[in-house]
PDB file of C-alpha atoms in Angstrom:
ATOM      1  CA  MET A  21      36.763-177.422  43.627  1.00 53.00           C
ATOM      2  CA  LYS A  22      38.333-173.560  43.447  1.00 58.00           C
ATOM      3  CA  ALA A  23      41.398-173.119  40.916  1.00 54.00           C
ATOM      4  CA  SER A  24      43.141-171.898  44.022  1.00 57.00           C
ATOM      5  CA  GLN A  25      42.330-175.413  45.714  1.00 80.00           C
ATOM      6  CA  LYS A  26      44.264-176.868  42.408  1.00 87.00           C
ATOM      7  CA  LEU A  27      47.854-177.866  42.132  1.00 92.00           C
ATOM      8  CA  TYR A  28      48.570-175.442  39.474  1.00 90.00           C
ATOM      9  CA  SER A  29      50.029-178.313  37.573  1.00 89.00           C
ATOM     10  CA  GLN A  30      46.766-179.560  38.058  1.00 93.00           C
ATOM     11  CA  ARG A  31      45.042-176.286  36.719  1.00 93.00           C
ATOM     12  CA  SER A  32      44.286-175.476  32.934  1.00 93.00           C
ATOM     13  CA  ASP A  33      45.523-172.986  31.298  1.00 95.00           C
ATOM     14  CA  THR A  34      42.667-170.682  31.111  1.00 96.00           C
ATOM     15  CA  GLU A  35      43.008-171.100  35.279  1.00 96.00           C
ATOM     16  CA  LYS A  36      46.346-170.387  34.728  1.00 96.00           C
ATOM     17  CA  LEU A  37      46.305-167.281  33.066  1.00 97.00           C
ATOM     18  CA  GLU A  38      43.321-166.296  36.045  1.00 97.00           C
ATOM     19  CA  SER A  39      45.254-166.912  39.079  1.00 96.00           C
ATOM     20  CA  ASN A  40      48.602-165.699  37.617  1.00 97.00           C
ATOM     21  CA  TRP A  41      46.337-162.057  36.583  1.00 98.00           C
ATOM     22  CA  LYS A  42      45.217-161.552  39.704  1.00 97.00           C
ATOM     23  CA  LYS A  43      48.381-162.499  41.375  1.00 97.00           C
ATOM     24  CA  THR A  44      49.951-159.258  38.243  1.00 98.00           C
ATOM     25  CA  VAL A  45      46.447-156.689  39.214  1.00 98.00           C
ATOM     26  CA  GLY A  46      47.869-157.587  43.397  1.00 97.00           C
ATOM     27  CA  LEU A  47      51.185-156.937  42.185  1.00 98.00           C
ATOM     28  CA  PHE A  48      50.892-153.593  40.719  1.00 98.00           C
ATOM     29  CA  GLU A  49      48.540-152.715  44.026  1.00 98.00           C
ATOM     30  CA  ARG A  50      50.514-153.486  46.539  1.00 98.00           C
ATOM     31  CA  LYS A  51      54.590-151.082  44.445  1.00 98.00           C
ATOM     32  CA  GLU A  52      55.686-154.285  43.867  1.00 98.00           C
ATOM     33  CA  TYR A  53      56.012-153.179  39.987  1.00 98.00           C
ATOM     34  CA  SER A  54      59.311-155.136  38.910  1.00 98.00           C
ATOM     35  CA  MET A  55      56.889-158.547  40.488  1.00 98.00           C
ATOM     36  CA  ALA A  56      54.071-157.413  38.012  1.00 98.00           C
ATOM     37  CA  VAL A  57      55.864-157.094  35.201  1.00 98.00           C
ATOM     38  CA  ILE A  58      57.300-159.988  35.390  1.00 98.00           C
ATOM     39  CA  ARG A  59      54.125-162.276  35.930  1.00 98.00           C
ATOM     40  CA  ALA A  60      52.158-160.448  33.236  1.00 98.00           C
ATOM     41  CA  ALA A  61      54.673-161.617  31.027  1.00 98.00           C
ATOM     42  CA  THR A  62      53.639-164.289  32.975  1.00 97.00           C
ATOM     43  CA  CYS A  63      50.121-164.011  31.993  1.00 98.00           C
ATOM     44  CA  ALA A  64      50.511-162.821  28.466  1.00 98.00           C
ATOM     45  CA  GLU A  65      53.155-166.872  27.883  1.00 97.00           C
ATOM     46  CA  ILE A  66      49.521-168.762  29.053  1.00 97.00           C
ATOM     47  CA  ALA A  67      48.060-166.618  27.357  1.00 98.00           C
ATOM     48  CA  ALA A  68      49.866-168.052  23.204  1.00 98.00           C
ATOM     49  CA  ASN A  69      49.832-171.559  25.219  1.00 97.00           C
ATOM     50  CA  ILE A  70      45.797-170.938  24.986  1.00 97.00           C
ATOM     51  CA  LEU A  71      45.656-169.996  21.785  1.00 97.00           C
ATOM     52  CA  ILE A  72      48.019-172.371  20.302  1.00 97.00           C
ATOM     53  CA  ARG A  73      46.330-174.667  21.909  1.00 96.00           C
ATOM     54  CA  ALA A  74      43.146-173.813  20.594  1.00 96.00           C
ATOM     55  CA  GLU A  75      44.791-174.049  17.532  1.00 96.00           C
ATOM     56  CA  LEU A  76      47.263-176.836  17.146  1.00 97.00           C
ATOM     57  CA  ILE A  77      44.603-179.166  18.511  1.00 96.00           C
ATOM     58  CA  GLN A  78      41.312-177.993  19.718  1.00 93.00           C
ATOM     59  CA  THR A  79      40.801-177.045  15.686  1.00 92.00           C
ATOM     60  CA  GLN A  80      44.261-179.133  13.538  1.00 95.00           C
ATOM     61  CA  LYS A  81      43.435-181.391  15.913  1.00 96.00           C
ATOM     62  CA  LEU A  82      47.682-182.212  16.085  1.00 97.00           C
ATOM     63  CA  GLU A  83      48.547-184.045  18.254  1.00 97.00           C
ATOM     64  CA  PRO A  84      49.015-182.432  22.308  1.00 96.00           C
ATOM     65  CA  ASP A  85      52.481-184.543  22.267  1.00 97.00           C
ATOM     66  CA  PHE A  86      53.490-182.340  18.990  1.00 97.00           C
ATOM     67  CA  VAL A  87      51.621-178.882  19.458  1.00 97.00           C
ATOM     68  CA  ASP A  88      53.711-179.381  23.600  1.00 96.00           C
ATOM     69  CA  SER A  89      57.230-180.017  22.032  1.00 97.00           C
ATOM     70  CA  LEU A  90      56.357-177.019  20.100  1.00 96.00           C
ATOM     71  CA  LEU A  91      55.880-175.224  22.232  1.00 96.00           C
ATOM     72  CA  ARG A  92      59.285-176.139  24.029  1.00 96.00           C
ATOM     73  CA  TRP A  93      60.862-175.347  20.966  1.00 96.00           C
ATOM     74  CA  ALA A  94      59.350-172.182  20.866  1.00 96.00           C
ATOM     75  CA  ASN A  95      60.751-171.312  24.221  1.00 90.00           C
ATOM     76  CA  GLY A  96      58.831-168.470  25.961  1.00 93.00           C
ATOM     77  CA  LEU A  97      56.658-165.502  24.911  1.00 95.00           C
ATOM     78  CA  ASN A  98      58.454-163.891  22.070  1.00 94.00           C
ATOM     79  CA  GLY A  99      59.777-167.062  20.934  1.00 96.00           C
ATOM     80  CA  LYS A 100      55.444-168.366  20.479  1.00 97.00           C
ATOM     81  CA  PHE A 101      54.601-165.113  19.632  1.00 97.00           C
ATOM     82  CA  SER A 102      57.431-165.264  16.554  1.00 96.00           C
ATOM     83  CA  ARG A 103      58.155-168.474  15.540  1.00 96.00           C
ATOM     84  CA  ILE A 104      54.353-169.657  16.281  1.00 97.00           C
ATOM     85  CA  ILE A 105      52.275-167.439  16.124  1.00 98.00           C
ATOM     86  CA  LEU A 106      53.102-164.431  13.386  1.00 97.00           C
ATOM     87  CA  PRO A 107      53.255-167.305  11.072  1.00 97.00           C
ATOM     88  CA  PHE A 108      50.254-169.558  12.119  1.00 97.00           C
ATOM     89  CA  PHE A 109      47.640-166.671  11.171  1.00 97.00           C
ATOM     90  CA  LYS A 110      49.635-164.407   8.698  1.00 97.00           C
ATOM     91  CA  GLY A 111      46.766-164.040   5.361  1.00 96.00           C
ATOM     92  CA  THR A 112      43.997-164.728   7.927  1.00 96.00           C
ATOM     93  CA  SER A 113      40.984-162.789   9.054  1.00 94.00           C
ATOM     94  CA  GLN A 114      42.658-162.473  12.796  1.00 94.00           C
ATOM     95  CA  TYR A 115      46.536-161.513  11.326  1.00 97.00           C
ATOM     96  CA  ALA A 116      46.014-157.989  11.964  1.00 96.00           C
ATOM     97  CA  LYS A 117      44.410-158.121  15.726  1.00 95.00           C
ATOM     98  CA  PHE A 118      47.589-160.315  17.037  1.00 97.00           C
ATOM     99  CA  LYS A 119      50.254-158.647  15.232  1.00 97.00           C
ATOM    100  CA  LYS A 120      49.474-154.909  16.522  1.00 97.00           C
ATOM    101  CA  HIS A 121      50.558-156.750  19.995  1.00 97.00           C
ATOM    102  CA  ASP A 122      53.749-157.358  18.351  1.00 96.00           C
ATOM    103  CA  HIS A 123      55.876-153.890  19.408  1.00 97.00           C
ATOM    104  CA  ALA A 124      54.050-154.628  23.253  1.00 97.00           C
ATOM    105  CA  ILE A 125      55.686-157.867  23.473  1.00 97.00           C
ATOM    106  CA  LYS A 126      59.242-157.564  22.363  1.00 97.00           C
ATOM    107  CA  LYS A 127      59.228-154.669  24.427  1.00 97.00           C
ATOM    108  CA  LEU A 128      57.655-156.438  28.289  1.00 97.00           C
ATOM    109  CA  ASN A 129      59.880-159.523  27.311  1.00 96.00           C
ATOM    110  CA  LYS A 130      62.932-157.215  26.533  1.00 96.00           C
ATOM    111  CA  PHE A 131      61.938-155.941  30.219  1.00 96.00           C
ATOM    112  CA  ARG A 132      61.195-158.606  31.819  1.00 96.00           C
ATOM    113  CA  ASN A 133      64.512-159.649  31.100  1.00 96.00           C
ATOM    114  CA  GLU A 134      66.699-156.905  32.306  1.00 97.00           C
ATOM    115  CA  ILE A 135      64.778-157.676  35.678  1.00 97.00           C
ATOM    116  CA  ALA A 136      64.500-161.345  35.906  1.00 96.00           C
ATOM    117  CA  HIS A 137      68.401-161.086  34.225  1.00 96.00           C
ATOM    118  CA  GLY A 138      70.351-157.656  34.893  1.00 95.00           C
ATOM    119  CA  GLY A 139      68.758-156.340  38.100  1.00 94.00           C
ATOM    120  CA  ARG A 140      66.597-153.465  36.683  1.00 95.00           C
ATOM    121  CA  PHE A 141      63.628-151.809  38.411  1.00 97.00           C
ATOM    122  CA  ALA A 142      60.264-151.215  37.375  1.00 97.00           C
ATOM    123  CA  SER A 143      58.642-147.476  37.808  1.00 97.00           C
ATOM    124  CA  MET A 144      54.977-147.731  38.718  1.00 98.00           C
ATOM    125  CA  LYS A 145      54.900-146.057  34.741  1.00 98.00           C
ATOM    126  CA  HIS A 146      56.645-148.600  32.794  1.00 96.00           C
ATOM    127  CA  ALA A 147      54.994-151.444  35.086  1.00 98.00           C
ATOM    128  CA  LYS A 148      51.237-149.543  34.522  1.00 98.00           C
ATOM    129  CA  GLU A 149      52.396-149.102  30.207  1.00 98.00           C
ATOM    130  CA  LEU A 150      52.735-153.214  30.505  1.00 98.00           C
ATOM    131  CA  VAL A 151      50.388-154.247  32.589  1.00 98.00           C
ATOM    132  CA  ARG A 152      47.665-152.372  30.771  1.00 98.00           C
ATOM    133  CA  ALA A 153      49.006-153.547  27.291  1.00 98.00           C
ATOM    134  CA  THR A 154      49.302-157.198  28.925  1.00 98.00           C
ATOM    135  CA  HIS A 155      45.569-157.162  29.289  1.00 98.00           C
ATOM    136  CA  GLY A 156      45.125-156.418  25.316  1.00 97.00           C
ATOM    137  CA  ILE A 157      47.373-158.760  24.697  1.00 97.00           C
ATOM    138  CA  CYS A 158      45.809-161.169  27.012  1.00 97.00           C
ATOM    139  CA  VAL A 159      42.713-160.667  25.850  1.00 97.00           C
ATOM    140  CA  ASP A 160      42.773-160.354  21.901  1.00 96.00           C
ATOM    141  CA  LEU A 161      45.061-163.855  22.160  1.00 97.00           C
ATOM    142  CA  THR A 162      41.958-165.248  24.022  1.00 97.00           C
ATOM    143  CA  SER A 163      39.355-163.626  22.889  1.00 93.00           C
ATOM    144  CA  ASN A 164      38.019-166.526  20.109  1.00 89.00           C
ATOM    145  CA  CYS A 165      38.881-169.582  22.971  1.00 88.00           C
ATOM    146  CA  SER A 166      36.691-171.669  25.294  1.00 86.00           C
ATOM    147  CA  PRO A 167      36.820-171.261  27.995  1.00 84.00           C
ATOM    148  CA  SER A 168      37.951-167.869  27.350  1.00 85.00           C
ATOM    149  CA  PRO A 169      38.775-166.241  30.750  1.00 91.00           C
ATOM    150  CA  MET A 170      38.120-163.614  32.861  1.00 91.00           C
ATOM    151  CA  LEU A 171      40.530-161.043  33.225  1.00 95.00           C
ATOM    152  CA  ARG A 172      40.098-158.154  35.705  1.00 90.00           C
ATOM    153  CA  GLU A 173      40.179-155.008  33.471  1.00 89.00           C
ATOM    154  CA  PHE A 174      43.097-153.013  33.997  1.00 85.00           C
TER     155      PHE A 174
END
């Protein structure tokens, strides 16, 4: 069964990321720039979930229920990145790869919140910048995870 035929709740994180990325690109191509930014932020958060679950459940052998409680506690992309990912990887060879996205993640999160909660609209220029940055974030966060999501270049 294809991911698009499965209920969203029954999809793996990788399938959710792939379908959300396809929607992000489609929204951008239809010039729905604000929605593309919101969907891009969703993609980045799913990528963070993939990385966190891979490291904490598969590598560290922590209980899935405990990891899910951490994901809820971290609350959103910025929380997952600053409260779980960066502290977990500090002192490792992967830290610099993730840390370089700190500014872009904060910018994406801020812009997403301004659109969703403040009535702001995204221009093509801002949306393109944020969606492009999100592609790099998603690729870097999931590059060592299996299966690695297939995300169309942007």
